[in-house]
Amino acid sequence: MKFHLLFFVLSVCLFQIPTKGKKPNIIFILADDLGWAELGCYGNTFNETPHLDRMAKEGLRFTNAYAAAPVCSPYRAALLTGQHPARIGILDYLRPNSSNALPVSQLTLPKILRENGYATGMVGKWHLTGYKYQDAQFEVRPSDHGFDWNIGSEIKGVGNGANFWPYVFRTQPISWIDLPKNRLGGKEYLTDRLNLEAVDFVERNQDKPFFLYLSHYAPHTILNGRPALVEKYRKKHPPGKASRTKCYLCDDASVSGENCEYWAQDHNPHLAAMLESIDDGVGQLMKKLGSLGLLENTIFIFSSDNGGETNVTSNEPLRGGKSQLYEGGIRVPLIIRWPAGLVPSGKICSQPVVNHDFYPTLLDAAGIKPNPAQKFDGVSTLATWQNPSTQPNRDSLYWHYPLDKPHFLGGVSAGAIRKGCWKLIEYFNPKSPNQFELFNLEKDPSEKKNLADARKNIVKDLYDTLTGWRNRIGAKIPSRPMLSETRNLVWGEHFSEGQISPHWSFQKEWDVKHGILRRNQVKLENARLIYTNPNFKDALVRFEFRFEGANEIRLVTGPDGGYNTVIHIRKDHFFIKTTHDQASPPYPLRHGECAYDFKDGEWYVMTLEFLDDQVIAHLDHHHIAFAKHPIIRQERTYFAFQVDQAGASFDNVQIFQVGRHPEMDENLSHILSCIGKFPLQKTPKEEYRILKQNLHAQLHMTDPAYRALVEKVNLLENEKIKRFPEVFSSSRELSQKRQDLREKLLREDPLFQKLMKDRRAAHSASLDYLHKKDKRITKLKKILNSP
């Protein structure tokens, strides 16, 4: 026994000698939309992945590895920051014109690795920015986040199936990817090209530690594999029934109906072909590392950004797929190989891990201390890598996925928590028949049996933990639209460092710090910050706000030179005001008052929907202010925040084009039923003033006799000012007259000019006398006049 123990210790020591003092190389390969059940080592018998299967035999395969979100961009943000997507504010995939790029203020994983001597390179899909080509205000590239070298990343929206040189989709004018020349000849295939670039990076950087992030576009739909490989799998098994009977690629290939194999739901030859191309790259990298003597001390990681799309595959035995918080949408394949780090070979790890764990884990593996300025939601799982039975140092995993409308693949607005074997899904849609679903993943990994009604004590415990987590990290659930359905983003502002729109007309009362807009401590009543040229009409407007001493926040919108609709938010209520034009009442109208207790220092999300002659402001589907008025139909070319005094903060301002909500009539009935549900207690004087204004406006619109009386009052008002200006002119008008007369006398009257000159001289003499009497006043004046 002693001999065997000694032999084991010596073996470990000898095994570590070649890499002593050397930081490990890191290769992270990420597939796009690759489901948990697609690899041979995970039990798939149709797809062929020999190199990944070998990697699993020589490394550690995880069966409970999770993505931080069920879609693309949030996963990628979490991977590079070590933070949950809800903390970063990237909760859904970024649209091509998004303004919500990954903030450059983040100390990303490649940045800290580069600071510690690593060569950093990225090949392939980025998807953490909007694109200038598609009118995004800001475009943030991998080089802005610590990658020394980058190639093969998109310059416009992805997913169109243009996977062959020159990477131009049908009649579009440009390539969607930044590959300037063909390196593989003929119809160069995108996955093959990315593999080549990755191998070349390793060759160039063999003499120093390196971090390579190979981010494939495959097998994201529209699927489009290399023809020879597609034919191989077509012969292996006939494609299954198509989920779609028509698509661009089907049209181009002159196929349709059930023959549209790009959308085969099982035995999809294009998916298998694309996966084999990814697998080929794994083999090429392994071979290159081996020839350079780097294979043993390279941390080699393979995973996917979310589950597979159920319209082209199945994630069985897991339920659901991409966009859903069922296991099929968030559980992903994960294989890790690192012999020099004593990651065991041929083992399986069932411990739950999540992709924001990679940042602290890789720093731990490389012996790099994290920067305290970078907060982590992930934990180091290095001990779990080395001993698969070791549990990560945390209690629960969390997901936060709020949506304004269902994802086109079926996902809905929801959050989730996994704690031990228990998983709770909370649906944010209040109309869902079940707000909660509870599953025991140990007994029911396919999530077939909802135990929420039977185990209410567990539901409560998990829900309390989930809501507590949301409060700690600032995860918000915006109120979903009720009148409208969101479409394209018009513009957005997230106040990230280096990404602040020049359309804001900043004055000294406003600044941006730590990624938020602030009404600062400079004293001025009703300071207003204007966004120039907003240009929207029917729209959804959403913004986050918090009180920090101020008593009233307003969002002001309207046409050029004025406003017509204002949302007033006060500490104890909010309401809507509309103002007048030629076709509307001459006084503001006050609508839809709703009491609410806003706390200083707490963040809230306000959603406003403008549709035709209606507007609704809501914090949720119960606290609502509603207005209906012809003036709301006007184009909105004016947009501003106004705060009565210091201080308040704002973040995540977004404006979307909208159409009519498919359930608008039903929702409108609910809205009207909420009017007066949360009344504000007012004094009789306040009640009288508001009622008088509203009644005045209503009668002016609807009662010709009253309108004639008001017009007579206005005529007589103008007449009295015209006949007796000294008595009835406003103080501003009288002040202007005095100023005009003063300027005229300075130009034309010699006596006035001499008097003013003599007065200035006398004043100067009096000041000189003061300075002679006490030198301290001279010193103080110099201090005050210094820059």
PDB file of C-alpha atoms in Angstrom, residues 189-372:
ATOM      1  CA  TYR A 189     -16.751  27.029 -46.318  1.00  0.00           C
ATOM      2  CA  LEU A 190     -17.040  29.340 -43.325  1.00  0.00           C
ATOM      3  CA  THR A 191     -16.478  26.792 -40.524  1.00  0.00           C
ATOM      4  CA  ASP A 192     -13.414  25.417 -42.334  1.00  0.00           C
ATOM      5  CA  ARG A 193     -12.013  28.925 -42.704  1.00  0.00           C
ATOM      6  CA  LEU A 194     -12.500  29.725 -39.023  1.00  0.00           C
ATOM      7  CA  ASN A 195     -10.747  26.472 -38.101  1.00  0.00           C
ATOM      8  CA  LEU A 196      -7.801  27.427 -40.323  1.00  0.00           C
ATOM      9  CA  GLU A 197      -7.491  30.865 -38.713  1.00  0.00           C
ATOM     10  CA  ALA A 198      -7.571  29.278 -35.238  1.00  0.00           C
ATOM     11  CA  VAL A 199      -4.780  26.834 -36.073  1.00  0.00           C
ATOM     12  CA  ASP A 200      -2.685  29.681 -37.510  1.00  0.00           C
ATOM     13  CA  PHE A 201      -3.136  31.685 -34.277  1.00  0.00           C
ATOM     14  CA  VAL A 202      -1.767  28.784 -32.245  1.00  0.00           C
ATOM     15  CA  GLU A 203       1.210  28.471 -34.619  1.00  0.00           C
ATOM     16  CA  ARG A 204       2.024  32.176 -34.328  1.00  0.00           C
ATOM     17  CA  ASN A 205       1.767  32.303 -30.535  1.00  0.00           C
ATOM     18  CA  GLN A 206       3.410  29.034 -29.499  1.00  0.00           C
ATOM     19  CA  ASP A 207       6.193  30.798 -27.553  1.00  0.00           C
ATOM     20  CA  LYS A 208       3.938  32.486 -24.976  1.00  0.00           C
ATOM     21  CA  PRO A 209       0.736  31.595 -23.160  1.00  0.00           C
ATOM     22  CA  PHE A 210      -2.306  32.286 -25.298  1.00  0.00           C
ATOM     23  CA  PHE A 211      -6.081  32.536 -25.025  1.00  0.00           C
ATOM     24  CA  LEU A 212      -7.960  31.558 -28.161  1.00  0.00           C
ATOM     25  CA  TYR A 213     -11.727  32.061 -28.358  1.00  0.00           C
ATOM     26  CA  LEU A 214     -13.022  30.151 -31.405  1.00  0.00           C
ATOM     27  CA  SER A 215     -16.670  31.170 -31.674  1.00  0.00           C
ATOM     28  CA  HIS A 216     -18.429  29.265 -34.458  1.00  0.00           C
ATOM     29  CA  TYR A 217     -21.554  30.410 -36.284  1.00  0.00           C
ATOM     30  CA  ALA A 218     -22.535  26.785 -36.799  1.00  0.00           C
ATOM     31  CA  PRO A 219     -24.972  25.168 -36.492  1.00  0.00           C
ATOM     32  CA  HIS A 220     -27.276  28.212 -36.144  1.00  0.00           C
ATOM     33  CA  THR A 221     -30.158  28.247 -38.612  1.00  0.00           C
ATOM     34  CA  ILE A 222     -30.552  28.741 -41.489  1.00  0.00           C
ATOM     35  CA  LEU A 223     -28.543  25.481 -41.597  1.00  0.00           C
ATOM     36  CA  ASN A 224     -26.266  25.095 -44.614  1.00  0.00           C
ATOM     37  CA  GLY A 225     -23.577  22.411 -44.568  1.00  0.00           C
ATOM     38  CA  ARG A 226     -20.770  21.500 -46.940  1.00  0.00           C
ATOM     39  CA  PRO A 227     -22.392  19.597 -49.873  1.00  0.00           C
ATOM     40  CA  ALA A 228     -20.172  16.505 -49.701  1.00  0.00           C
ATOM     41  CA  LEU A 229     -20.863  16.074 -45.996  1.00  0.00           C
ATOM     42  CA  VAL A 230     -24.574  16.759 -46.456  1.00  0.00           C
ATOM     43  CA  GLU A 231     -24.704  14.014 -49.055  1.00  0.00           C
ATOM     44  CA  LYS A 232     -22.892  11.659 -46.677  1.00  0.00           C
ATOM     45  CA  TYR A 233     -25.556  12.085 -44.007  1.00  0.00           C
ATOM     46  CA  ARG A 234     -28.409  12.095 -46.483  1.00  0.00           C
ATOM     47  CA  LYS A 235     -27.293   8.620 -47.535  1.00  0.00           C
ATOM     48  CA  LYS A 236     -26.808   7.523 -43.936  1.00  0.00           C
ATOM     49  CA  HIS A 237     -30.471   8.171 -43.038  1.00  0.00           C
ATOM     50  CA  PRO A 238     -33.310   9.916 -44.885  1.00  0.00           C
ATOM     51  CA  PRO A 239     -34.006  13.404 -43.490  1.00  0.00           C
ATOM     52  CA  GLY A 240     -36.990  13.702 -41.166  1.00  0.00           C
ATOM     53  CA  LYS A 241     -40.106  15.744 -41.780  1.00  0.00           C
ATOM     54  CA  ALA A 242     -39.455  19.460 -42.339  1.00  0.00           C
ATOM     55  CA  SER A 243     -40.688  22.012 -39.791  1.00  0.00           C
ATOM     56  CA  ARG A 244     -40.933  24.605 -42.572  1.00  0.00           C
ATOM     57  CA  THR A 245     -42.009  24.056 -46.149  1.00  0.00           C
ATOM     58  CA  LYS A 246     -40.374  27.144 -47.597  1.00  0.00           C
ATOM     59  CA  CYS A 247     -37.192  29.196 -47.093  1.00  0.00           C
ATOM     60  CA  TYR A 248     -34.715  31.187 -49.152  1.00  0.00           C
ATOM     61  CA  LEU A 249     -32.236  28.347 -49.429  1.00  0.00           C
ATOM     62  CA  CYS A 250     -34.982  25.902 -50.373  1.00  0.00           C
ATOM     63  CA  ASP A 251     -36.080  28.261 -53.125  1.00  0.00           C
ATOM     64  CA  ASP A 252     -32.504  28.624 -54.373  1.00  0.00           C
ATOM     65  CA  ALA A 253     -32.096  24.831 -54.358  1.00  0.00           C
ATOM     66  CA  SER A 254     -35.479  24.395 -56.128  1.00  0.00           C
ATOM     67  CA  VAL A 255     -36.939  22.286 -53.327  1.00  0.00           C
ATOM     68  CA  SER A 256     -40.020  22.886 -51.241  1.00  0.00           C
ATOM     69  CA  GLY A 257     -42.536  21.206 -48.979  1.00  0.00           C
ATOM     70  CA  GLU A 258     -41.353  18.185 -47.019  1.00  0.00           C
ATOM     71  CA  ASN A 259     -38.251  18.033 -49.219  1.00  0.00           C
ATOM     72  CA  CYS A 260     -36.908  21.235 -47.584  1.00  0.00           C
ATOM     73  CA  GLU A 261     -34.213  19.313 -45.720  1.00  0.00           C
ATOM     74  CA  TYR A 262     -32.648  22.484 -44.316  1.00  0.00           C
ATOM     75  CA  TRP A 263     -35.512  22.308 -41.791  1.00  0.00           C
ATOM     76  CA  ALA A 264     -35.659  18.558 -41.162  1.00  0.00           C
ATOM     77  CA  GLN A 265     -36.671  18.054 -37.536  1.00  0.00           C
ATOM     78  CA  ASP A 266     -34.688  14.848 -37.122  1.00  0.00           C
ATOM     79  CA  HIS A 267     -31.712  13.271 -38.927  1.00  0.00           C
ATOM     80  CA  ASN A 268     -30.985  16.697 -40.369  1.00  0.00           C
ATOM     81  CA  PRO A 269     -28.094  16.221 -42.833  1.00  0.00           C
ATOM     82  CA  HIS A 270     -27.118  19.905 -42.758  1.00  0.00           C
ATOM     83  CA  LEU A 271     -26.883  20.002 -38.967  1.00  0.00           C
ATOM     84  CA  ALA A 272     -24.796  16.816 -38.948  1.00  0.00           C
ATOM     85  CA  ALA A 273     -22.538  18.184 -41.687  1.00  0.00           C
ATOM     86  CA  MET A 274     -22.006  21.491 -39.870  1.00  0.00           C
ATOM     87  CA  LEU A 275     -21.228  19.679 -36.633  1.00  0.00           C
ATOM     88  CA  GLU A 276     -18.687  17.453 -38.387  1.00  0.00           C
ATOM     89  CA  SER A 277     -16.966  20.590 -39.721  1.00  0.00           C
ATOM     90  CA  ILE A 278     -16.725  21.914 -36.153  1.00  0.00           C
ATOM     91  CA  ASP A 279     -15.376  18.535 -35.041  1.00  0.00           C
ATOM     92  CA  ASP A 280     -12.748  18.630 -37.822  1.00  0.00           C
ATOM     93  CA  GLY A 281     -11.457  21.880 -36.348  1.00  0.00           C
ATOM     94  CA  VAL A 282     -11.138  20.272 -32.914  1.00  0.00           C
ATOM     95  CA  GLY A 283      -8.983  17.567 -34.507  1.00  0.00           C
ATOM     96  CA  GLN A 284      -6.830  20.095 -36.364  1.00  0.00           C
ATOM     97  CA  LEU A 285      -6.180  22.086 -33.182  1.00  0.00           C
ATOM     98  CA  MET A 286      -5.357  18.931 -31.220  1.00  0.00           C
ATOM     99  CA  LYS A 287      -2.903  17.871 -33.919  1.00  0.00           C
ATOM    100  CA  LYS A 288      -1.222  21.301 -34.022  1.00  0.00           C
ATOM    101  CA  LEU A 289      -0.922  21.437 -30.226  1.00  0.00           C
ATOM    102  CA  GLY A 290       0.573  17.970 -30.226  1.00  0.00           C
ATOM    103  CA  SER A 291       3.166  18.834 -32.883  1.00  0.00           C
ATOM    104  CA  LEU A 292       4.201  21.927 -30.906  1.00  0.00           C
ATOM    105  CA  GLY A 293       4.406  20.082 -27.589  1.00  0.00           C
ATOM    106  CA  LEU A 294       1.594  22.171 -26.114  1.00  0.00           C
ATOM    107  CA  LEU A 295      -1.219  19.645 -25.847  1.00  0.00           C
ATOM    108  CA  GLU A 296      -0.724  18.629 -22.215  1.00  0.00           C
ATOM    109  CA  ASN A 297      -0.681  22.156 -20.792  1.00  0.00           C
ATOM    110  CA  THR A 298      -3.526  23.579 -22.859  1.00  0.00           C
ATOM    111  CA  ILE A 299      -6.927  23.962 -21.231  1.00  0.00           C
ATOM    112  CA  PHE A 300      -9.201  22.824 -24.046  1.00  0.00           C
ATOM    113  CA  ILE A 301     -12.897  23.657 -23.558  1.00  0.00           C
ATOM    114  CA  PHE A 302     -15.832  22.888 -25.844  1.00  0.00           C
ATOM    115  CA  SER A 303     -19.412  24.024 -25.216  1.00  0.00           C
ATOM    116  CA  SER A 304     -22.507  25.673 -26.733  1.00  0.00           C
ATOM    117  CA  ASP A 305     -24.207  29.001 -26.062  1.00  0.00           C
ATOM    118  CA  ASN A 306     -27.694  27.513 -25.521  1.00  0.00           C
ATOM    119  CA  GLY A 307     -29.862  24.558 -26.444  1.00  0.00           C
ATOM    120  CA  GLY A 308     -30.697  23.445 -29.949  1.00  0.00           C
ATOM    121  CA  GLU A 309     -33.544  24.861 -32.021  1.00  0.00           C
ATOM    122  CA  THR A 310     -36.431  22.409 -31.877  1.00  0.00           C
ATOM    123  CA  ASN A 311     -37.423  23.161 -35.464  1.00  0.00           C
ATOM    124  CA  VAL A 312     -34.283  21.371 -36.702  1.00  0.00           C
ATOM    125  CA  THR A 313     -33.486  18.913 -33.902  1.00  0.00           C
ATOM    126  CA  SER A 314     -34.618  17.446 -30.621  1.00  0.00           C
ATOM    127  CA  ASN A 315     -32.925  17.931 -27.261  1.00  0.00           C
ATOM    128  CA  GLU A 316     -34.493  14.760 -25.854  1.00  0.00           C
ATOM    129  CA  PRO A 317     -34.543  13.493 -23.221  1.00  0.00           C
ATOM    130  CA  LEU A 318     -34.512  17.138 -22.169  1.00  0.00           C
ATOM    131  CA  ARG A 319     -37.657  19.229 -22.629  1.00  0.00           C
ATOM    132  CA  GLY A 320     -37.804  22.286 -24.886  1.00  0.00           C
ATOM    133  CA  GLY A 321     -35.022  24.115 -26.672  1.00  0.00           C
ATOM    134  CA  LYS A 322     -33.480  27.456 -27.498  1.00  0.00           C
ATOM    135  CA  SER A 323     -35.361  30.467 -26.030  1.00  0.00           C
ATOM    136  CA  GLN A 324     -36.968  28.370 -23.256  1.00  0.00           C
ATOM    137  CA  LEU A 325     -35.997  27.922 -19.615  1.00  0.00           C
ATOM    138  CA  TYR A 326     -36.701  24.219 -19.738  1.00  0.00           C
ATOM    139  CA  GLU A 327     -33.543  22.096 -19.600  1.00  0.00           C
ATOM    140  CA  GLY A 328     -33.417  21.734 -23.382  1.00  0.00           C
ATOM    141  CA  GLY A 329     -32.958  25.487 -23.711  1.00  0.00           C
ATOM    142  CA  ILE A 330     -30.290  26.050 -21.061  1.00  0.00           C
ATOM    143  CA  ARG A 331     -28.438  22.773 -20.478  1.00  0.00           C
ATOM    144  CA  VAL A 332     -25.471  22.521 -22.850  1.00  0.00           C
ATOM    145  CA  PRO A 333     -22.667  20.102 -23.703  1.00  0.00           C
ATOM    146  CA  LEU A 334     -19.370  20.810 -21.931  1.00  0.00           C
ATOM    147  CA  ILE A 335     -16.076  18.967 -22.307  1.00  0.00           C
ATOM    148  CA  ILE A 336     -12.831  20.058 -20.620  1.00  0.00           C
ATOM    149  CA  ARG A 337      -9.402  18.559 -21.273  1.00  0.00           C
ATOM    150  CA  TRP A 338      -6.277  19.608 -19.325  1.00  0.00           C
ATOM    151  CA  PRO A 339      -3.971  16.763 -18.271  1.00  0.00           C
ATOM    152  CA  ALA A 340      -1.311  19.059 -16.796  1.00  0.00           C
ATOM    153  CA  GLY A 341      -3.928  20.540 -14.479  1.00  0.00           C
ATOM    154  CA  LEU A 342      -4.864  17.022 -13.359  1.00  0.00           C
ATOM    155  CA  VAL A 343      -8.299  17.131 -14.937  1.00  0.00           C
ATOM    156  CA  PRO A 344      -9.103  13.402 -14.994  1.00  0.00           C
ATOM    157  CA  SER A 345      -9.634  11.539 -18.262  1.00  0.00           C
ATOM    158  CA  GLY A 346     -12.748   9.645 -19.215  1.00  0.00           C
ATOM    159  CA  LYS A 347     -14.762  10.909 -16.246  1.00  0.00           C
ATOM    160  CA  ILE A 348     -18.262  12.350 -16.055  1.00  0.00           C
ATOM    161  CA  CYS A 349     -19.196  15.262 -13.786  1.00  0.00           C
ATOM    162  CA  SER A 350     -22.825  15.709 -12.730  1.00  0.00           C
ATOM    163  CA  GLN A 351     -22.231  18.860 -10.636  1.00  0.00           C
ATOM    164  CA  PRO A 352     -24.257  21.896 -11.849  1.00  0.00           C
ATOM    165  CA  VAL A 353     -21.980  24.553 -13.382  1.00  0.00           C
ATOM    166  CA  VAL A 354     -22.781  27.644 -15.471  1.00  0.00           C
ATOM    167  CA  ASN A 355     -20.828  29.565 -18.070  1.00  0.00           C
ATOM    168  CA  HIS A 356     -20.104  32.667 -15.960  1.00  0.00           C
ATOM    169  CA  ASP A 357     -17.973  30.309 -13.852  1.00  0.00           C
ATOM    170  CA  PHE A 358     -15.309  30.175 -16.570  1.00  0.00           C
ATOM    171  CA  TYR A 359     -13.822  33.617 -15.852  1.00  0.00           C
ATOM    172  CA  PRO A 360     -12.919  33.020 -12.159  1.00  0.00           C
ATOM    173  CA  THR A 361     -12.047  29.379 -12.880  1.00  0.00           C
ATOM    174  CA  LEU A 362      -9.585  30.192 -15.653  1.00  0.00           C
ATOM    175  CA  LEU A 363      -7.932  32.886 -13.541  1.00  0.00           C
ATOM    176  CA  ASP A 364      -7.611  30.321 -10.766  1.00  0.00           C
ATOM    177  CA  ALA A 365      -6.111  27.792 -13.182  1.00  0.00           C
ATOM    178  CA  ALA A 366      -3.611  30.354 -14.474  1.00  0.00           C
ATOM    179  CA  GLY A 367      -2.635  31.579 -11.000  1.00  0.00           C
ATOM    180  CA  ILE A 368      -3.924  35.089 -11.702  1.00  0.00           C
ATOM    181  CA  LYS A 369      -5.522  37.138  -8.941  1.00  0.00           C
ATOM    182  CA  PRO A 370      -8.835  38.692  -9.972  1.00  0.00           C
ATOM    183  CA  ASN A 371      -9.197  42.457  -9.978  1.00  0.00           C
ATOM    184  CA  PRO A 372     -11.446  43.464  -7.026  1.00  0.00           C
TER     185      PRO A 372
END
